[in-house]
mmCIF file with all atom_site columns, C-alpha atoms in Angstrom:
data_model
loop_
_atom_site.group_PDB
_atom_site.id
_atom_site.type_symbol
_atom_site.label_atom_id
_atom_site.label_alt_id
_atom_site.label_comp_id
_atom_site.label_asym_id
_atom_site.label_entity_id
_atom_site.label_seq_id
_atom_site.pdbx_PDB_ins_code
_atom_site.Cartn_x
_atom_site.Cartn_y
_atom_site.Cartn_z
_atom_site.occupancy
_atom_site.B_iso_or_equiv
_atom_site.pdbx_formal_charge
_atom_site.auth_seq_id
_atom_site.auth_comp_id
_atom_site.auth_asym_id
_atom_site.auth_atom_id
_atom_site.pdbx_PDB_model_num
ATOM 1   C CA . UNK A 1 1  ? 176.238 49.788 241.369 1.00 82.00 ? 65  UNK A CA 1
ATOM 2   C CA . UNK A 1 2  ? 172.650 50.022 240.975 1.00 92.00 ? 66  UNK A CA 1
ATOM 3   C CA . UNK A 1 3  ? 169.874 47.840 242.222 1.00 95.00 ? 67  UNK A CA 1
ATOM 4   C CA . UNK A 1 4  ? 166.433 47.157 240.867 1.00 97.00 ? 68  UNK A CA 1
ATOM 5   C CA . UNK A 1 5  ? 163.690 45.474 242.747 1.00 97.00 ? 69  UNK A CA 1
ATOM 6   C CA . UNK A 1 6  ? 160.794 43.664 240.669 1.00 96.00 ? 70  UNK A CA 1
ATOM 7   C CA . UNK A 1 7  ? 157.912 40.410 241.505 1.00 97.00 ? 71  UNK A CA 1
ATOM 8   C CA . UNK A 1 8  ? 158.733 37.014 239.823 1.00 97.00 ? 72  UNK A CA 1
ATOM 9   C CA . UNK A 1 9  ? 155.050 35.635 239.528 1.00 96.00 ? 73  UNK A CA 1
ATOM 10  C CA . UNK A 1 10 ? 155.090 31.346 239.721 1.00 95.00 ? 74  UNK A CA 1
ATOM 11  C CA . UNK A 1 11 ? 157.636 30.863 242.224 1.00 97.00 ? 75  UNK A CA 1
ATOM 12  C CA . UNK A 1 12 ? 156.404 27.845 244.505 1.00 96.00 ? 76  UNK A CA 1
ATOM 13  C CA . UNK A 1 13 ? 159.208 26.404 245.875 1.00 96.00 ? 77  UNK A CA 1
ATOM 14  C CA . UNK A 1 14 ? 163.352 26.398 246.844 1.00 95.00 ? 78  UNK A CA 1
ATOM 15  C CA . UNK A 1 15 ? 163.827 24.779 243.534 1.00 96.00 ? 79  UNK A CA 1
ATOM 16  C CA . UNK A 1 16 ? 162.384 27.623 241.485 1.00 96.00 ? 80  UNK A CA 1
ATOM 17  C CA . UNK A 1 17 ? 164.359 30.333 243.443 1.00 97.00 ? 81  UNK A CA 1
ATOM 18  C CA . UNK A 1 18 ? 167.066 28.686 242.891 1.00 97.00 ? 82  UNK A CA 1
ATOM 19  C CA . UNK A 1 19 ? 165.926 28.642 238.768 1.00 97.00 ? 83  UNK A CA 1
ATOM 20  C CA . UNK A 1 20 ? 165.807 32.371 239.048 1.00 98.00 ? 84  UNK A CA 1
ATOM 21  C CA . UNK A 1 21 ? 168.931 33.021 240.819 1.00 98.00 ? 85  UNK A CA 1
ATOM 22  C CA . UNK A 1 22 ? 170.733 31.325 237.880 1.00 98.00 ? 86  UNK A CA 1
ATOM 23  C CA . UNK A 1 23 ? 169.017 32.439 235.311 1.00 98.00 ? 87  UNK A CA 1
ATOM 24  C CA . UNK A 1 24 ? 169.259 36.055 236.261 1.00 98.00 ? 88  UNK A CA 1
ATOM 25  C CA . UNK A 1 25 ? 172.455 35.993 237.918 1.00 98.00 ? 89  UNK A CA 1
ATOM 26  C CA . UNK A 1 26 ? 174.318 34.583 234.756 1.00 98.00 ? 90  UNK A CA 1
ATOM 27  C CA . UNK A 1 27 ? 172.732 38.072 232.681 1.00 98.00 ? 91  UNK A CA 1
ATOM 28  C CA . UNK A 1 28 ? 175.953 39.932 231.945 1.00 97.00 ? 92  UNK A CA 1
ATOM 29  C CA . UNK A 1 29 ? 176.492 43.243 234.223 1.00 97.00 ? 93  UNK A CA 1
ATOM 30  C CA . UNK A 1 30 ? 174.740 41.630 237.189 1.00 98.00 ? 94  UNK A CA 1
ATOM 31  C CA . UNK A 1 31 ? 176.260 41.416 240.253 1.00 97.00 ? 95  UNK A CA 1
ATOM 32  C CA . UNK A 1 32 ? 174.268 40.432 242.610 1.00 97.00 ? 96  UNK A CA 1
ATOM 33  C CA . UNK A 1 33 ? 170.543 38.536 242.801 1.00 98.00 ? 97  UNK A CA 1
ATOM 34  C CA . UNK A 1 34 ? 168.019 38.181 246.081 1.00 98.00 ? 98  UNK A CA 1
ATOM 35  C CA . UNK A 1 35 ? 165.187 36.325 245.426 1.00 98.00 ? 99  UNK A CA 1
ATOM 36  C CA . UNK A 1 36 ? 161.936 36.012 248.348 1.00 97.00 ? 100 UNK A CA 1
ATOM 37  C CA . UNK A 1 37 ? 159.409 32.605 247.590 1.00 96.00 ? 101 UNK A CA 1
ATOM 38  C CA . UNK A 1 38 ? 157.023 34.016 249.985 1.00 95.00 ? 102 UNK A CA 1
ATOM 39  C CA . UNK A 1 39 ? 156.575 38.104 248.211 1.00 95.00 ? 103 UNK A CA 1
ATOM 40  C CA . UNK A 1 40 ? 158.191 36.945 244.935 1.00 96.00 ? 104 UNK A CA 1
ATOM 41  C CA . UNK A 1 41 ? 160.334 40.072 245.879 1.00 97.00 ? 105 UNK A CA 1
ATOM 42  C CA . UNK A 1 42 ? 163.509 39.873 243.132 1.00 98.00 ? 106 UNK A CA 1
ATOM 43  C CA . UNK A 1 43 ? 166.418 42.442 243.630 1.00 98.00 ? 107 UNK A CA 1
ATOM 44  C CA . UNK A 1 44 ? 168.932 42.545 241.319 1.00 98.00 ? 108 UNK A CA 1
ATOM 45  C CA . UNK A 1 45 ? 172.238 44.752 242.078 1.00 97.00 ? 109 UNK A CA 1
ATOM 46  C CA . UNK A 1 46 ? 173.851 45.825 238.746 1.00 97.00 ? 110 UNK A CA 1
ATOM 47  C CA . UNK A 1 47 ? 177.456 47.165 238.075 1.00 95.00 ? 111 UNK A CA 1
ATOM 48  C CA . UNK A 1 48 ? 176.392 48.537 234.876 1.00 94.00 ? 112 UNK A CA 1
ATOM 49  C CA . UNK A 1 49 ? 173.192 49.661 233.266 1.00 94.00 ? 113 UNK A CA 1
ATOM 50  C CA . UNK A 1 50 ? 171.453 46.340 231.728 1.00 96.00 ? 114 UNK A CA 1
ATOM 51  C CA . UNK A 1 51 ? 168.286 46.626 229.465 1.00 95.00 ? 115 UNK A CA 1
ATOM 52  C CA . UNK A 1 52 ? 165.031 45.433 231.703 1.00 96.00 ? 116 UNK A CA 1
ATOM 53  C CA . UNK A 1 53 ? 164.251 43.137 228.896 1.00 95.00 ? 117 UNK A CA 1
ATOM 54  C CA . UNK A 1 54 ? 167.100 41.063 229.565 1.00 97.00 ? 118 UNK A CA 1
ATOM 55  C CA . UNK A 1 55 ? 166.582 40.613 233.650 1.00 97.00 ? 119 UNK A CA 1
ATOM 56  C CA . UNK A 1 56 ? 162.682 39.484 232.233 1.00 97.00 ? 120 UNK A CA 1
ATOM 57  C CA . UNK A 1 57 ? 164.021 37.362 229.537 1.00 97.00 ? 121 UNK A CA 1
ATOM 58  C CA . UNK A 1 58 ? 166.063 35.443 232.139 1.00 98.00 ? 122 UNK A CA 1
ATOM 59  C CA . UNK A 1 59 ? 163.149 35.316 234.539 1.00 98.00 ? 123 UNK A CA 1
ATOM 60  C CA . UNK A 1 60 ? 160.885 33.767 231.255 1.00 97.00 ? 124 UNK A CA 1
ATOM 61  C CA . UNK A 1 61 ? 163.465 31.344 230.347 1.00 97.00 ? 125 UNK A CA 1
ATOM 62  C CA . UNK A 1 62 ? 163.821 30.040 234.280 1.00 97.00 ? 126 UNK A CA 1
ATOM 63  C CA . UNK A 1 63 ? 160.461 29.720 233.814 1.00 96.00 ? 127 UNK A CA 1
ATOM 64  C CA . UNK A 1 64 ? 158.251 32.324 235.308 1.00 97.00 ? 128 UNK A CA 1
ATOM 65  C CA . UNK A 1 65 ? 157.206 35.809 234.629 1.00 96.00 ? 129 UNK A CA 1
ATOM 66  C CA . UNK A 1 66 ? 158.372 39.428 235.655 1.00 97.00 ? 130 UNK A CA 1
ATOM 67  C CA . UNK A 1 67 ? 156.161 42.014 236.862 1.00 96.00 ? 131 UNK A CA 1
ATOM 68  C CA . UNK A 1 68 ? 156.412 45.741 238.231 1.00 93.00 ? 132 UNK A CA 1
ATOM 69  C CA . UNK B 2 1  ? 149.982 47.067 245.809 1.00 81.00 ? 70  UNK B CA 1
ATOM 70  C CA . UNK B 2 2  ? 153.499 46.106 244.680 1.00 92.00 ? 71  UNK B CA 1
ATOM 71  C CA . UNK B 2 3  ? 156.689 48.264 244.530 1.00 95.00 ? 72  UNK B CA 1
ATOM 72  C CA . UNK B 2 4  ? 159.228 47.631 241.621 1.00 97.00 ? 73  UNK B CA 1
ATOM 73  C CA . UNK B 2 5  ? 161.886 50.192 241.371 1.00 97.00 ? 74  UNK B CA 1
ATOM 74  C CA . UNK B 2 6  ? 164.341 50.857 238.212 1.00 96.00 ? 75  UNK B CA 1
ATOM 75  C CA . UNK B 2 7  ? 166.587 53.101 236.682 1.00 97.00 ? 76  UNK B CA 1
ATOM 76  C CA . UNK B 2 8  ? 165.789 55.714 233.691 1.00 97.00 ? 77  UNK B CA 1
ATOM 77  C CA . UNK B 2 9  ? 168.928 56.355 231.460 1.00 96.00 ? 78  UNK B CA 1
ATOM 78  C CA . UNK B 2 10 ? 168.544 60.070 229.574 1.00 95.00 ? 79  UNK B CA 1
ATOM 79  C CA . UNK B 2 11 ? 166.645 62.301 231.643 1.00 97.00 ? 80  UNK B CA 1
ATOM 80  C CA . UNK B 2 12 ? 168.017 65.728 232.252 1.00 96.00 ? 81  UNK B CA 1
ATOM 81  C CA . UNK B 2 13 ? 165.367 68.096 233.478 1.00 96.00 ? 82  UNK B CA 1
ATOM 82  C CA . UNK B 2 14 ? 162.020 68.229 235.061 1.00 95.00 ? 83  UNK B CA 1
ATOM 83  C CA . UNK B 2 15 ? 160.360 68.171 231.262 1.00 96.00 ? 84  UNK B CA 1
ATOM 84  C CA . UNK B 2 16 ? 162.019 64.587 231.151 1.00 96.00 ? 85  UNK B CA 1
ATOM 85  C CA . UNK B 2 17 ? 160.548 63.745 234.742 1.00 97.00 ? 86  UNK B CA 1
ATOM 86  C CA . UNK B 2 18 ? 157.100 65.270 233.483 1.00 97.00 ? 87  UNK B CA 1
ATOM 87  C CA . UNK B 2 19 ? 156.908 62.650 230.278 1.00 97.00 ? 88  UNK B CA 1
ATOM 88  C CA . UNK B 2 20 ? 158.098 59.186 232.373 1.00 98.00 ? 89  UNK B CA 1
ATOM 89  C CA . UNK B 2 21 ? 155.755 59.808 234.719 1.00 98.00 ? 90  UNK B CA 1
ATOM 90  C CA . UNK B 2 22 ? 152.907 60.973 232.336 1.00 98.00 ? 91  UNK B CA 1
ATOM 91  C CA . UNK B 2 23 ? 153.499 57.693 230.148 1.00 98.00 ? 92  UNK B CA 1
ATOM 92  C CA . UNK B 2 24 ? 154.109 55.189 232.848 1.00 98.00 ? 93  UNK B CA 1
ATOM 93  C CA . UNK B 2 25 ? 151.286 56.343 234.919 1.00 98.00 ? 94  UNK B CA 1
ATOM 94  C CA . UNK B 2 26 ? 148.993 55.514 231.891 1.00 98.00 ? 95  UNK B CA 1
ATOM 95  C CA . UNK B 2 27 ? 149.731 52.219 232.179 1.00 98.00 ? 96  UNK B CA 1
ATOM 96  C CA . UNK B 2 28 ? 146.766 49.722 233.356 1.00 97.00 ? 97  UNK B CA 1
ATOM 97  C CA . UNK B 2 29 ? 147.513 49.007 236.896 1.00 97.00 ? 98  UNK B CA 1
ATOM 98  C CA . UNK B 2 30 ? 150.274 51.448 237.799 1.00 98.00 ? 99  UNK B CA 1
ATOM 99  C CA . UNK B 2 31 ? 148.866 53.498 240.825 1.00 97.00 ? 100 UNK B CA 1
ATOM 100 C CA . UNK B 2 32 ? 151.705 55.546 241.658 1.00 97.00 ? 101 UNK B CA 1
ATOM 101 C CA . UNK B 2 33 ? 155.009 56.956 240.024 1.00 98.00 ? 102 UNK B CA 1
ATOM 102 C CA . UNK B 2 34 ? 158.067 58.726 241.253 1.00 98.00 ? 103 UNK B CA 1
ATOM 103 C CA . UNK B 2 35 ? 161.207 59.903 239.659 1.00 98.00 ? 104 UNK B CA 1
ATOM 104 C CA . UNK B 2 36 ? 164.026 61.086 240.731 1.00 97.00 ? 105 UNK B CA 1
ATOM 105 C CA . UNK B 2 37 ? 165.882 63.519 238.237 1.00 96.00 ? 106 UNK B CA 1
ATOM 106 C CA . UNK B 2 38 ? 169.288 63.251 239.923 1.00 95.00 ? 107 UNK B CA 1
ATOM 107 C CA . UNK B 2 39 ? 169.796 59.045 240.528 1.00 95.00 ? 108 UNK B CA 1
ATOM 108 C CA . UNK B 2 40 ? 167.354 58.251 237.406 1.00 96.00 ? 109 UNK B CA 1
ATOM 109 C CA . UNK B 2 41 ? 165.444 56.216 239.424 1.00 97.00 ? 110 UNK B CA 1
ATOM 110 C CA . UNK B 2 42 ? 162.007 55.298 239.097 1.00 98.00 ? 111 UNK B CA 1
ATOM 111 C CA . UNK B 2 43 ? 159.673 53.899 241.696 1.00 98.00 ? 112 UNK B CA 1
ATOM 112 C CA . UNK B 2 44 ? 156.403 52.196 240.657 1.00 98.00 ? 113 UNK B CA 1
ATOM 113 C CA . UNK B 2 45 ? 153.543 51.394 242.637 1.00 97.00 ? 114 UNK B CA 1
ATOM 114 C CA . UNK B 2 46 ? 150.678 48.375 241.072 1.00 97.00 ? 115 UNK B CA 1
ATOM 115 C CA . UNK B 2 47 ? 147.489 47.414 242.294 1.00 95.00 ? 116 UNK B CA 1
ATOM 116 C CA . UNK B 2 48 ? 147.779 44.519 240.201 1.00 94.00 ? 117 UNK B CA 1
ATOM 117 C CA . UNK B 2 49 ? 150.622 42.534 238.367 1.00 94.00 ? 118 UNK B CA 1
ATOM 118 C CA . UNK B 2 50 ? 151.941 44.309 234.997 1.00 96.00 ? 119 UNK B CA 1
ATOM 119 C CA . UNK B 2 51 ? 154.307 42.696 233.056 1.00 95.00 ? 120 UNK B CA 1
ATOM 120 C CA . UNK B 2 52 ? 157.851 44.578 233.210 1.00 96.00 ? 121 UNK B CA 1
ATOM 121 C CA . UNK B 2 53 ? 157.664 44.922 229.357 1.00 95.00 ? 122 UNK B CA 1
ATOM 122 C CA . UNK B 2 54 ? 154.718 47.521 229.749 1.00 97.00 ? 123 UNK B CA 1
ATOM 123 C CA . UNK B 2 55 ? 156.808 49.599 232.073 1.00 97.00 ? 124 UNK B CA 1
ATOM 124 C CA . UNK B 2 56 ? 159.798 49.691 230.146 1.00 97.00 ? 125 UNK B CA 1
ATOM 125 C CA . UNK B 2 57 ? 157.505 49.896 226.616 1.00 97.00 ? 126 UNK B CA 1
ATOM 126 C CA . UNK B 2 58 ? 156.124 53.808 228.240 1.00 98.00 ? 127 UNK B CA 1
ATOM 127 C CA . UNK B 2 59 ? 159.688 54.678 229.564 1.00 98.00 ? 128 UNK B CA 1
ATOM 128 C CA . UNK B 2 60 ? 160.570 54.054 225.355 1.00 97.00 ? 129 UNK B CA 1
ATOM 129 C CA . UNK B 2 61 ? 157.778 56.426 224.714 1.00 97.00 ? 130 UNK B CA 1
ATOM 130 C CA . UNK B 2 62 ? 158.738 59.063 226.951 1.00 97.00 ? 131 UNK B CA 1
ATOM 131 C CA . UNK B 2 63 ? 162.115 59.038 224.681 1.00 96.00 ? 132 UNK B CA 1
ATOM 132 C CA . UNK B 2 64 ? 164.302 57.119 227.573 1.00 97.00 ? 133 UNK B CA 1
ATOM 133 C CA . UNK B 2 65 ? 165.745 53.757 228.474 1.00 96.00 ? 134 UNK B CA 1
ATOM 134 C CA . UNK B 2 66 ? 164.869 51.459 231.306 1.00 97.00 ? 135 UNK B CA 1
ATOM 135 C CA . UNK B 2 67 ? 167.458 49.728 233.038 1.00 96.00 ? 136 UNK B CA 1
ATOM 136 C CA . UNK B 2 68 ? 167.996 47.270 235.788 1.00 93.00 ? 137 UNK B CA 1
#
């Protein structure tokens, strides 16, 4: 179990929390997903090593971007 | 200033330390870097938003992996 913390940048609302939660909680080896609207704080808690690419390419296809 | 943290896959001594935190503290925007031989993880601090890729992009120079 390892956890990663990142920023989402676009986030405005519940709904697009919600976007991201999906999105990156459906990325194989993740277990677990916070998301914070108001920081854009996103931690993601892993049960195996995943590439970064593939926690950003959820965030990207939710619809918003992921930076350090 | 943002903190993201990750994991580095492949590091094995202090030489491997040296070069992740020689090539990701090159990177436009990155203030701050730590590593931690033992857990693999790497802390970064930003002044301003840097897209993940960027991050991960200097890990892959350093020779390593970046993982969530």
């Amino acid at each position: 179990m390892s956890e990663s913390t990142y920023t989402v940048k676009g986030m405005t609302c519940g709904h697009c929390v919600s976007s991201v939660k999906e999105e990156v909680g459906a990325v194989a080896g993740v277990r677990d997903v916070d998301v914070d609207l108001t920081t854009g704080r996103l931690t993601v808690r892993t049960a195996e090593p995943v590439p970064v690419e593939r926690i950003s390419a959820a965030v990207v296809e939710a619809g918003y971007e992921l930076v350090a």
